[in-house]
XYZ file of C-alpha atoms in Angstrom:
602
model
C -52.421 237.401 194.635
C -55.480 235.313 194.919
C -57.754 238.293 195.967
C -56.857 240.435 192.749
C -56.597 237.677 190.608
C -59.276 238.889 188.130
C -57.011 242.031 187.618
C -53.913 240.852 187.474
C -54.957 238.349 185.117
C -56.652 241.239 182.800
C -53.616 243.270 183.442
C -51.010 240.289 182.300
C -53.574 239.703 178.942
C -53.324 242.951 177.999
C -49.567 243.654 178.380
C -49.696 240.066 176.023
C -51.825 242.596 173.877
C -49.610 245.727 173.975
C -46.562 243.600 172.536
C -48.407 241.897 169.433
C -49.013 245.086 168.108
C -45.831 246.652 168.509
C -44.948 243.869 166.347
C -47.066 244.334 164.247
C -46.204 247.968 164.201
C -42.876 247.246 161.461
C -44.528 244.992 159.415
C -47.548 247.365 158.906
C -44.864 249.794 158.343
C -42.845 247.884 155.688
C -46.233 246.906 153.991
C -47.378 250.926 153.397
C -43.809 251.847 152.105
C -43.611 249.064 149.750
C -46.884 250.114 148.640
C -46.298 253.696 148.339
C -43.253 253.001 145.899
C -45.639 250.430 143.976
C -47.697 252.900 143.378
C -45.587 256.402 143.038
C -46.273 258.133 140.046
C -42.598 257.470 138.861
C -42.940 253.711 138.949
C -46.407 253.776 137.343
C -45.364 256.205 135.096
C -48.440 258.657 135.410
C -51.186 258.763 137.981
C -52.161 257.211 140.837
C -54.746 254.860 140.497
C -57.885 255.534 142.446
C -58.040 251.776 143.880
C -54.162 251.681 144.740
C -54.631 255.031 147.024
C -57.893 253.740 148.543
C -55.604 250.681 149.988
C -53.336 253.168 150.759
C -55.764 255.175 152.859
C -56.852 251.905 154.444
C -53.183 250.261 155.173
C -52.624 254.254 156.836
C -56.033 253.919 159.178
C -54.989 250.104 160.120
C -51.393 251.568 161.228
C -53.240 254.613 162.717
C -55.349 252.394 164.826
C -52.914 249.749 165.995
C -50.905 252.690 167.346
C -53.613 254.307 169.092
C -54.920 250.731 170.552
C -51.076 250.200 172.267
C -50.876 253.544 173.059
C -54.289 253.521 175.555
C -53.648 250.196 176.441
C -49.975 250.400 177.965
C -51.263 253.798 179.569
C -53.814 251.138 181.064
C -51.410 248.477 181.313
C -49.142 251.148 183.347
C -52.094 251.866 185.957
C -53.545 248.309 186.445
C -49.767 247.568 187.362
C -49.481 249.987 189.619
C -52.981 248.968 191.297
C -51.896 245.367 191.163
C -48.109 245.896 192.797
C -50.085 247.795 195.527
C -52.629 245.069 196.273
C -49.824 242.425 196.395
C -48.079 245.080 198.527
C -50.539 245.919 201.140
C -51.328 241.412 200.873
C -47.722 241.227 202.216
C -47.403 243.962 204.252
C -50.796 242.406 206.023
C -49.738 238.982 206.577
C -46.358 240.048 207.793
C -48.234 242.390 210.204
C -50.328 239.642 211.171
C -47.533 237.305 211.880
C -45.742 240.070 213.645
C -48.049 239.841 216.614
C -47.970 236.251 217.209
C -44.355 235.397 216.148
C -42.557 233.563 218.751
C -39.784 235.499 221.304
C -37.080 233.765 220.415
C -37.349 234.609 216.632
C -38.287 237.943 217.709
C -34.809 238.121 219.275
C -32.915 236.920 216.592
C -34.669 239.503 213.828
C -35.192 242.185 216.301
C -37.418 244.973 216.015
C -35.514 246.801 213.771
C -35.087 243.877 211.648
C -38.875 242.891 211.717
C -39.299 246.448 210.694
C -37.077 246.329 207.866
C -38.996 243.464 206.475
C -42.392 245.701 206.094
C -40.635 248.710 205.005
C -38.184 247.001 202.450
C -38.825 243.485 201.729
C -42.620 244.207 200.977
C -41.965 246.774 198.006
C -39.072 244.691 196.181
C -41.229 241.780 195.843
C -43.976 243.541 194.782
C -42.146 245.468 191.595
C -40.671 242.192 190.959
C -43.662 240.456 190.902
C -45.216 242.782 188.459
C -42.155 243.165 186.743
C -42.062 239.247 185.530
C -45.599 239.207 185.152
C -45.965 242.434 182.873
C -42.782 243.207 181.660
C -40.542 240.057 181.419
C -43.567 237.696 179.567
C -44.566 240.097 177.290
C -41.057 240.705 176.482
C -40.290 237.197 175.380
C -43.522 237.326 173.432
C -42.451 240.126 171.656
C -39.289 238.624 171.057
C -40.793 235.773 169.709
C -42.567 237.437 167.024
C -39.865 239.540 165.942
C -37.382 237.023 165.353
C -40.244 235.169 163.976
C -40.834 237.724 161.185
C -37.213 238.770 160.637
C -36.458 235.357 159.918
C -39.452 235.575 157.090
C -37.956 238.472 156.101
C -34.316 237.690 155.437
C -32.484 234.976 156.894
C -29.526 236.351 157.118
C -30.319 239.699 158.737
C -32.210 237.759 160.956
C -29.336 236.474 162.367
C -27.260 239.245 162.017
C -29.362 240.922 164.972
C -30.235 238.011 166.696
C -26.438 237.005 166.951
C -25.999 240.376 168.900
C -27.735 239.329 172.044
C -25.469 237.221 173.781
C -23.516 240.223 174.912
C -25.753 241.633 177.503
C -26.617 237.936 178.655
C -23.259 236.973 179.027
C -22.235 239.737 180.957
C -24.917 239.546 183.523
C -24.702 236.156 183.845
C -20.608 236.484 184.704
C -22.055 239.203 187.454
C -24.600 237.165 188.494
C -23.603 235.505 191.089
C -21.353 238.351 192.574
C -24.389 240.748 192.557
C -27.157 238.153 194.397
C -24.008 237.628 197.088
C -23.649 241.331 197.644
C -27.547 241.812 197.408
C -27.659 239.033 200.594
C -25.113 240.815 202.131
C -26.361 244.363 202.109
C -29.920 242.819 203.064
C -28.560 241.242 206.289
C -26.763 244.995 206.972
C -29.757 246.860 206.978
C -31.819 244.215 208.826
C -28.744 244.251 211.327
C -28.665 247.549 211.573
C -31.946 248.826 211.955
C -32.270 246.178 214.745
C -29.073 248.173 216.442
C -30.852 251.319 215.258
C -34.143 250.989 217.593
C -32.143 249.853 220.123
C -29.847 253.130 220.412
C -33.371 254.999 219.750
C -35.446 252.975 222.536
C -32.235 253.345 225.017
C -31.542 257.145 223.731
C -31.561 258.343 227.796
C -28.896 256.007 228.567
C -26.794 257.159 225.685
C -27.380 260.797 226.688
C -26.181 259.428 230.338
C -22.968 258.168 229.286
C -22.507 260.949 226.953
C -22.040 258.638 223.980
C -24.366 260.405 221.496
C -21.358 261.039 219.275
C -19.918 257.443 219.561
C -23.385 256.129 218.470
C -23.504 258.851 215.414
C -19.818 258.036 214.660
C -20.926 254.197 214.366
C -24.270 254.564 212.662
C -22.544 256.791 209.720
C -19.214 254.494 209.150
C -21.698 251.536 208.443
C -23.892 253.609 206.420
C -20.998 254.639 204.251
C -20.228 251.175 204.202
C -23.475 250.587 202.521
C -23.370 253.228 200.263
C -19.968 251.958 199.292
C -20.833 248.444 198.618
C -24.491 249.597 196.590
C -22.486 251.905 194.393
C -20.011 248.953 193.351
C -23.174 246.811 192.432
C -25.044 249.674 190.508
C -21.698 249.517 188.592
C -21.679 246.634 187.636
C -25.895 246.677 186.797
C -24.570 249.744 184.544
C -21.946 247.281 182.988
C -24.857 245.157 181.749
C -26.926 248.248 180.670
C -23.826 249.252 178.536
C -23.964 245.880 176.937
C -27.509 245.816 175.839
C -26.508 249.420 174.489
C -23.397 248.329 172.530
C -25.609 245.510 171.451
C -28.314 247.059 169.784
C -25.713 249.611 168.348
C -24.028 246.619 166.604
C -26.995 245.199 165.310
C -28.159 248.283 163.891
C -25.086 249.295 161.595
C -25.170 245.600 160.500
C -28.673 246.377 159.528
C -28.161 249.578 157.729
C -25.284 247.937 155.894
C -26.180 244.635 155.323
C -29.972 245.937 154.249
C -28.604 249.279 152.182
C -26.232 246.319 150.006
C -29.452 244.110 149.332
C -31.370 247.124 148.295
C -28.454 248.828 145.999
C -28.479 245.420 144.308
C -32.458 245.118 144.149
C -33.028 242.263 146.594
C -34.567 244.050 149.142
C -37.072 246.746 149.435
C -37.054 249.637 151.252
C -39.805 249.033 153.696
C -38.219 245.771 154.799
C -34.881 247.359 155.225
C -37.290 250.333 157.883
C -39.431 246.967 159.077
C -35.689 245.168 160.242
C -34.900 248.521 161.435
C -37.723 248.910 163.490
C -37.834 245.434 164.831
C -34.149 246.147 165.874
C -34.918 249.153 168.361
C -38.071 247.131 169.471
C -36.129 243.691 170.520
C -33.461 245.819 172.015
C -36.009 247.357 174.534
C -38.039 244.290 175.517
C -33.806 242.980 176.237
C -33.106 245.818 177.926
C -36.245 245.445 180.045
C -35.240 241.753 180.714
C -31.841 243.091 181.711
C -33.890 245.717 183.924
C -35.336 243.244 185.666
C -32.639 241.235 186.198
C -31.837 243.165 189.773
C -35.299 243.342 190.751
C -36.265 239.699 190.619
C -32.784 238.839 192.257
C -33.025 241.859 195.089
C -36.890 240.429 195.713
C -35.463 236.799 196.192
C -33.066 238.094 198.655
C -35.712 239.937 200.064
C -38.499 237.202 199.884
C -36.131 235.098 202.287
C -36.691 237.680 204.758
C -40.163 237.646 204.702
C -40.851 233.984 204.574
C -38.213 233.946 207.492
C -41.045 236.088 209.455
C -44.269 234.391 207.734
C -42.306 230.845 208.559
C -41.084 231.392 211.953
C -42.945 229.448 215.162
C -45.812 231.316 216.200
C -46.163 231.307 220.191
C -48.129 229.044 221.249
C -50.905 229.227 218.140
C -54.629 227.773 219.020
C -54.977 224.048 218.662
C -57.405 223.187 215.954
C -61.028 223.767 216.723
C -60.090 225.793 219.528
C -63.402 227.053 221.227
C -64.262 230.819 222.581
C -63.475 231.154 226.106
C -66.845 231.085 228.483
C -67.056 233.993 231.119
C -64.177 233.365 234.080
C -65.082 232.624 237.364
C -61.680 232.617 238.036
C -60.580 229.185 239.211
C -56.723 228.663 238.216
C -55.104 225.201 238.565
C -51.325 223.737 237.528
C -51.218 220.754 237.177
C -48.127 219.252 236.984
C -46.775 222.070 234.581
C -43.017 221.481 233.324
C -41.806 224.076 231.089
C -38.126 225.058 229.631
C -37.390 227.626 227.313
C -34.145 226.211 225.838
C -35.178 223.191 226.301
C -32.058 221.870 228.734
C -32.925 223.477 232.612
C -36.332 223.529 233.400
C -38.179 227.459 233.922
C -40.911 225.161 235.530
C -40.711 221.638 237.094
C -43.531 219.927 238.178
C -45.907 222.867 239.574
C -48.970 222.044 241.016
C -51.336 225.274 242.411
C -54.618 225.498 242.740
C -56.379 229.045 243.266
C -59.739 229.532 244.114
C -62.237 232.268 242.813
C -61.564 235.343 244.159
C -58.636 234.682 246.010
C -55.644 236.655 245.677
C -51.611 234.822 245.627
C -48.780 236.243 246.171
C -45.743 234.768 244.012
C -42.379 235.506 245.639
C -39.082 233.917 244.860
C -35.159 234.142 243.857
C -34.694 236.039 240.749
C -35.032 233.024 237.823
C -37.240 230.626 240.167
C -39.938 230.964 237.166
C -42.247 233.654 238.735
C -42.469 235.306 235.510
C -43.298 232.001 233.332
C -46.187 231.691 235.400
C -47.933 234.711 234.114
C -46.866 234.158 230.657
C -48.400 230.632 230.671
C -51.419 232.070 232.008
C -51.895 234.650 228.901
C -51.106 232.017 226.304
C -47.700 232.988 225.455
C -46.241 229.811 226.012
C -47.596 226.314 226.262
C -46.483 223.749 229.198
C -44.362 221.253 227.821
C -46.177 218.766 230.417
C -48.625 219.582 232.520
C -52.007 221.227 232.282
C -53.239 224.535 232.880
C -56.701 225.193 233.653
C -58.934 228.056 234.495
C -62.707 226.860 235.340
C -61.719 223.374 234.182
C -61.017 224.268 230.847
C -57.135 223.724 229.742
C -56.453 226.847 228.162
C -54.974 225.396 225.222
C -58.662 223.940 223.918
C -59.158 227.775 224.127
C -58.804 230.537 221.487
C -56.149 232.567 222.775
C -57.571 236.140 222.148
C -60.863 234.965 224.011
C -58.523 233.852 227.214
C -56.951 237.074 227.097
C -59.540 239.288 227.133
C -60.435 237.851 230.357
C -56.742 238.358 231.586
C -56.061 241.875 233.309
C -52.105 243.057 233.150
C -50.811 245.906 235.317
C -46.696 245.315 234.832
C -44.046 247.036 236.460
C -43.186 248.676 232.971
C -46.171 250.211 231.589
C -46.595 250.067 227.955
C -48.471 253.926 226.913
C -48.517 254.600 223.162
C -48.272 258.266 221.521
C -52.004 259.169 221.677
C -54.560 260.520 223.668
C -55.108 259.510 227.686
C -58.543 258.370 226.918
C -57.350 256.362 224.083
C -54.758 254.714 226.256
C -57.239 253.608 228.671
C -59.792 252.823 226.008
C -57.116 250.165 224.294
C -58.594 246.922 225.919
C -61.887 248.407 224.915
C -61.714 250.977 221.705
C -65.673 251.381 221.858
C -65.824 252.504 225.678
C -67.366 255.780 225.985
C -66.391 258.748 227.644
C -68.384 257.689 230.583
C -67.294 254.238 230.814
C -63.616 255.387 230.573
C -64.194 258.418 233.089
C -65.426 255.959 235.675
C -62.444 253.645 235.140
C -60.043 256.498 235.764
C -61.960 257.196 239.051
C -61.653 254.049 240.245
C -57.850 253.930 239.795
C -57.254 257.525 241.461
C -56.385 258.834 238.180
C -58.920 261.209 237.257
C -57.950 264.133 239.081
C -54.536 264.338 237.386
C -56.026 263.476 234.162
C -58.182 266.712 234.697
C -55.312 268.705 235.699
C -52.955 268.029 231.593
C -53.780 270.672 229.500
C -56.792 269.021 228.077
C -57.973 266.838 229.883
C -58.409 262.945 228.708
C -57.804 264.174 225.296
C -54.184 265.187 225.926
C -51.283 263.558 224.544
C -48.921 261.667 226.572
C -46.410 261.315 223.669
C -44.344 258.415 223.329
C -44.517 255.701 225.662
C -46.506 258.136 227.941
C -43.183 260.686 228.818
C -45.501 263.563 229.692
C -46.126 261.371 232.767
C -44.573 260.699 235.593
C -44.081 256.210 236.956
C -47.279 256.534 239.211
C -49.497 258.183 237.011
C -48.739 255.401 233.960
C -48.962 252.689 236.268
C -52.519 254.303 237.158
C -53.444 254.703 233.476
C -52.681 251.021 232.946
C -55.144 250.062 236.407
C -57.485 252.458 234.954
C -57.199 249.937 231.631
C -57.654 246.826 233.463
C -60.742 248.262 235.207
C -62.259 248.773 232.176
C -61.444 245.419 230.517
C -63.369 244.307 233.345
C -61.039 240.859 233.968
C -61.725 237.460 235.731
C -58.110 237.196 236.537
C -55.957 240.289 237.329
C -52.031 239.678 236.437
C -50.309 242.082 239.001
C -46.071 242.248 237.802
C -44.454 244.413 240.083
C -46.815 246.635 239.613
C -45.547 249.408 242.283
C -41.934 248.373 242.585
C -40.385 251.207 241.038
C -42.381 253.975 242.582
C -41.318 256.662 245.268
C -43.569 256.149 248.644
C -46.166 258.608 247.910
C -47.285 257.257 244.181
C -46.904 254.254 245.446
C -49.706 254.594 248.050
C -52.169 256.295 246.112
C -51.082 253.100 242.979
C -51.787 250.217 245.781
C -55.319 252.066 246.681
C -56.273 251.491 243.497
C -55.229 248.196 243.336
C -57.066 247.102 245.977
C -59.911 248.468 244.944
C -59.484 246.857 241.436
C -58.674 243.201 243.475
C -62.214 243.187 244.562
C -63.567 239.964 243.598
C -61.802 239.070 241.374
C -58.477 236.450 240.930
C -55.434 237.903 241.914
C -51.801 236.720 241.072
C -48.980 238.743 242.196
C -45.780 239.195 241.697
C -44.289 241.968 243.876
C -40.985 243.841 245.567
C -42.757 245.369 248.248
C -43.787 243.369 251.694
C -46.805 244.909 251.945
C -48.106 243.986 248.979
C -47.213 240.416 249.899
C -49.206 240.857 253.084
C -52.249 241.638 251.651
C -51.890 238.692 249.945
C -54.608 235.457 250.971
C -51.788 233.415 250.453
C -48.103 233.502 249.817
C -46.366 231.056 247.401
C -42.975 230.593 246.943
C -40.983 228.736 244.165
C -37.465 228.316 243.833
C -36.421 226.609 241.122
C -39.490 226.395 239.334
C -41.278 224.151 242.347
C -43.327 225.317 244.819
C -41.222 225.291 248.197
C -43.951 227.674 250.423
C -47.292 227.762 250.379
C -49.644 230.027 253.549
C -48.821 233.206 255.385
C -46.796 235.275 256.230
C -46.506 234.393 259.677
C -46.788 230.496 258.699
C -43.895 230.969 255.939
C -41.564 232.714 258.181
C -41.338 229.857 260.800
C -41.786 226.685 257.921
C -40.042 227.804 254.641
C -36.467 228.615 254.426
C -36.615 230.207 251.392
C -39.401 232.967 252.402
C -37.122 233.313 255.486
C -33.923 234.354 253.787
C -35.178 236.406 251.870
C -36.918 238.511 254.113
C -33.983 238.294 256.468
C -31.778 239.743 253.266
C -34.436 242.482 252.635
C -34.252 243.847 256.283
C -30.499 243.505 256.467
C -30.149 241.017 259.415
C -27.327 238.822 259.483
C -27.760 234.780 258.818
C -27.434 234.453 262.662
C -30.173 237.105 263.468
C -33.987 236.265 263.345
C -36.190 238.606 261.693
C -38.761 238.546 264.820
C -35.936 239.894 267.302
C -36.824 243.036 265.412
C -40.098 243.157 265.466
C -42.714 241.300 263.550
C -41.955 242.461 259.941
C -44.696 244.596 259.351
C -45.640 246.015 262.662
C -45.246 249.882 263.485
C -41.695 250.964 264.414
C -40.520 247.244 263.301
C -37.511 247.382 260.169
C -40.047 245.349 258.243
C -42.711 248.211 258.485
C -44.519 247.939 254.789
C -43.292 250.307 252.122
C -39.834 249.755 253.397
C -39.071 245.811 252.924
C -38.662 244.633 249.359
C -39.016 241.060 248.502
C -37.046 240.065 245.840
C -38.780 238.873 242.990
């Protein structure tokens, strides 16, 4: 709340304000009636005199403008709340946003997206009415409480208590429900950040549901548990109706007691009429402020439900977060160095055990390996999304944790086997690393990754839209959208993740042209399927589980390193007793290993 403090402070005053009158409202009230039968002409006998209907007059203006002074200040009471629940909103929304993008995978499992989601879209709001609620509705309630019992108890003691001993009903029965309703609250909070999770799943995966022909399954499932829901918020607005009925009953009990309690004192002359309308009054206005408090009841306990799911997202580990006084990134050359990196992600086996590699500028690596042999940790240690549990890494001498993360990143060029495209424009797709790039700049970048001329050929142009996750495209031209963004980020190091394994022959030529051409001085890592990709390598490293077991050539590899050996021997089918050179050099023309039609597997 701290930037809108002023407000909400101004705000909270002035609600303070709104109820003071409205108490003062009766007791104005009971003051000009008492007057006007003071001064009737029946009880003076004759006239009016001129001095008694001047404080008439006045008592009538002073009523007149209390009135009008609540009246304009709850209508500006009602819009500074508003303004206030949207700044504490859009506050929360922000930092749960923010925390979104650097919230650590494992508790991004365990929410899931759907979940994470759900606590922006759902979460955000109830806290926000509640928070207002308390602060503008449930204070000055109490206040106004405060003075009317206050001046009831002035009044008559014992009509004071006649209302007054009418509002343990409605507590009593909310408090019985209470703990029933914050269980089922909890309950149907974890549903719907369950579900939604399941939700984007079936969404995300919607061509493999069409392939098994389960869309009806999945719509089956998704309404039963919605139902569900329904069920089990119906049975809680039942019992919040319960309590409403109470408050009702309440203030319909207090007011006969009134009206017969009050009509005996004045029949016997012991109590005037304007204090009989002032108790009257103060009855319907302490029944509202306690129906209020039993309004808000629901939304303080459905925002402390939901305020565990936020602070479950604003409290969760961030991935590896800057150290303190972490410094801006200089330029890369591109020098990369392990040293001695151990890392686990579960803590028990280790991804990474003990890896030492050192890369020079410029040079490009090949990573090859058994599926789970930590290829993939590699990378992610590189871009900051982990740190080493041991071990140093180190680009240009710098460990990258003394490093702000977004400054190492930038730096850090990403061409993945599954291209991430978002549902806008092609120029804007290639633009994201850069969102200021001209046209020019961004034209040129397509060019070098062979992707202009098909860009020219969409209906218009590098303004068309791809749609969602870049559909309107086919695997080689996203993959050449996503080189065409690395050119233009312009990196040190260039993260290659099987960047062409998925692609039929002829994309995946005109993909690996422009890969080469974006390799071009600059720090290359890459993780790849395909052997020739691995041949154009400088050097070939291989680690098996999480150690580096090969480090040189091809050629060198194949004769020293078991591991490279099996599993190019697996790739061109031979069996363990056959040696891949009695086919041919893997590789060479006519040979089984010709490139484009080995696979390493990575």
């Amino acid at each position: 709340m701290r930037p809108d403090a002023r407000r909400t402070c101004l705000t909270f005053v002035a609600a303070l304000a709104v109820s003071v009158a409205s108490a003062c409202e009766p007791l104005i009230l009971k003051t000009l009636v008492d007057r006007f039968a003071a001064v009737s002409p029946a009880a003076l006998g004759g006239s009016v005199p001129r001095g008694a209907a001047a404080g008439i007059a006045a008592g009538i203006a002073v009523f007149a403008l209390v009135l009008a002074f609540r009246i304009i200040a709850a209508a500006w009471v009602t819009t500074s709340t508003w303004r206030v629940r949207f700044n504490f909103e859009y506050q929360l929304r922000s930092q749960v946003a923010a925390k979104m993008s650097v919230i650590s995978s494992r508790t991004q499992a365990e929410i899931g997206t759907g979940g994470l989601r759900y606590a922006i879209d759902a979460s955000a709001p109830q806290s926000a009415t509640a928070f207002t609620d308390v602060a503008f509705r449930l204070a000055p309630a109490i206040l106004y409480i405060g003075i009317a019992a206050a001046s009831m108890v002035r009044l008559n003691v014992v009509l004071a208590l006649l209302v007054l001993g009418c509002f343990p009903l409605p507590a009593a029965v909310a408090a019985i429900k209470a703990s029933r309703q914050t269980a089922r609250d909890a309950m149907q909070h974890r549903f719907w950040t369950r579900l939604w999770a399941w939700y984007a799943e079936v969404l995300h995966g919607m061509g493999t549901v069409r392939a098994f022909a389960n869309e009806l399954a999945e719509e089956r499932k998704f309404t039963r548990r919605i139902r569900w829901a329904f069920a089990s918020i119906h049975r809680g607005i039942a019992v919040d109706a319960s309590v409403t009925a109470a408050a009702g009953l309440a203030e319909l009990a207090a007011r006969v007691a009134v009206l017969w309690y009050g009509g005996f004192l004045i029949l016997h002359g012991r109590m005037t009429v304007g204090t009989l309308l002032a108790f009257l009054g103060f009855v319907g206005g302490v029944f509202v402020p306690l129906q209020q408090l039993v309004d808000v009841y629901p939304n303080v306990r459905k925002a402390l439900v939901a305020l565990r799911a936020v602070f479950a997202v604003l409290d969760a580990d961030e991935e590896a977060p800057d150290r303190p006084g972490a410094r801006p990134a200089p330029r890369f050359a591109g020098h990369v160095r392990f040293d001695g990196v151990r890392f686990s992600y579960q803590g028990d086996r280790h991804a990474l055990d003990e890896l030492t590699l050192d890369i020079a500028p410029g040079e490009t690596v090949a990573i090859v390996g058994p599926s789970g042999s930590g290829k993939s940790t590699i990378f992610r240690l590189l871009q900051r999304m982990h740190h080493p549990t041991s071990g140093r890494v180190m680009i240009d001498g710098h460990d990258v944790r003394d490093l702000a993360v977004r400054s190492v990143r930038r730096q850090l060029g990403v061409v993945p086997q599954d291209v991430v495209l978002f549902n806008d424009t092609v120029a804007a797709n290639i633009a994201y690393g850069r969102p200021r790039a001209t046209r020019a700049e961004i034209e040129a970048a397509a060019r070098a990754a062979n992707a202009h001329d098909f860009i020219m050929a969409l209906r218009d142009g590098y303004d068309t839209n791809i749609g969602e996750g870049g559909r309107s495209l086919s695997g080689g031209q996203r993959q050449r959208v996503a080189i065409a963004r690395a050119f233009l980020v312009d990196p040190a190091i260039l993260l290659l993740d099987e960047a062409t394994a998925a692609l039929d022959t002829e994309s995946e030529r005109a993909v690996q042209e422009a890969l080469r051409t974006l390799r071009r001085g600059r720090t290359t890592f890459i993780i790849a399927h395909r052997l020739n990709t691995v041949r154009d390598a400088d050097r070939i490293v291989v680690i098996r589980e999480g150690r580096v077991v090969g480090d040189g050539t091809h050629e060198t590899l194949l004769a020293t390193c078991p591991t490279y050996e099996t599993l190019v021997r697996h790739q061109l089918g031979t069996g363990p007793s056959d040696s891949p050179g009695a086919a041919g050099t893997p590789g060479a023309p006519g040979a089984p290993g010709a490139p484009g039609d080995i696979a390493l597997v990575a």
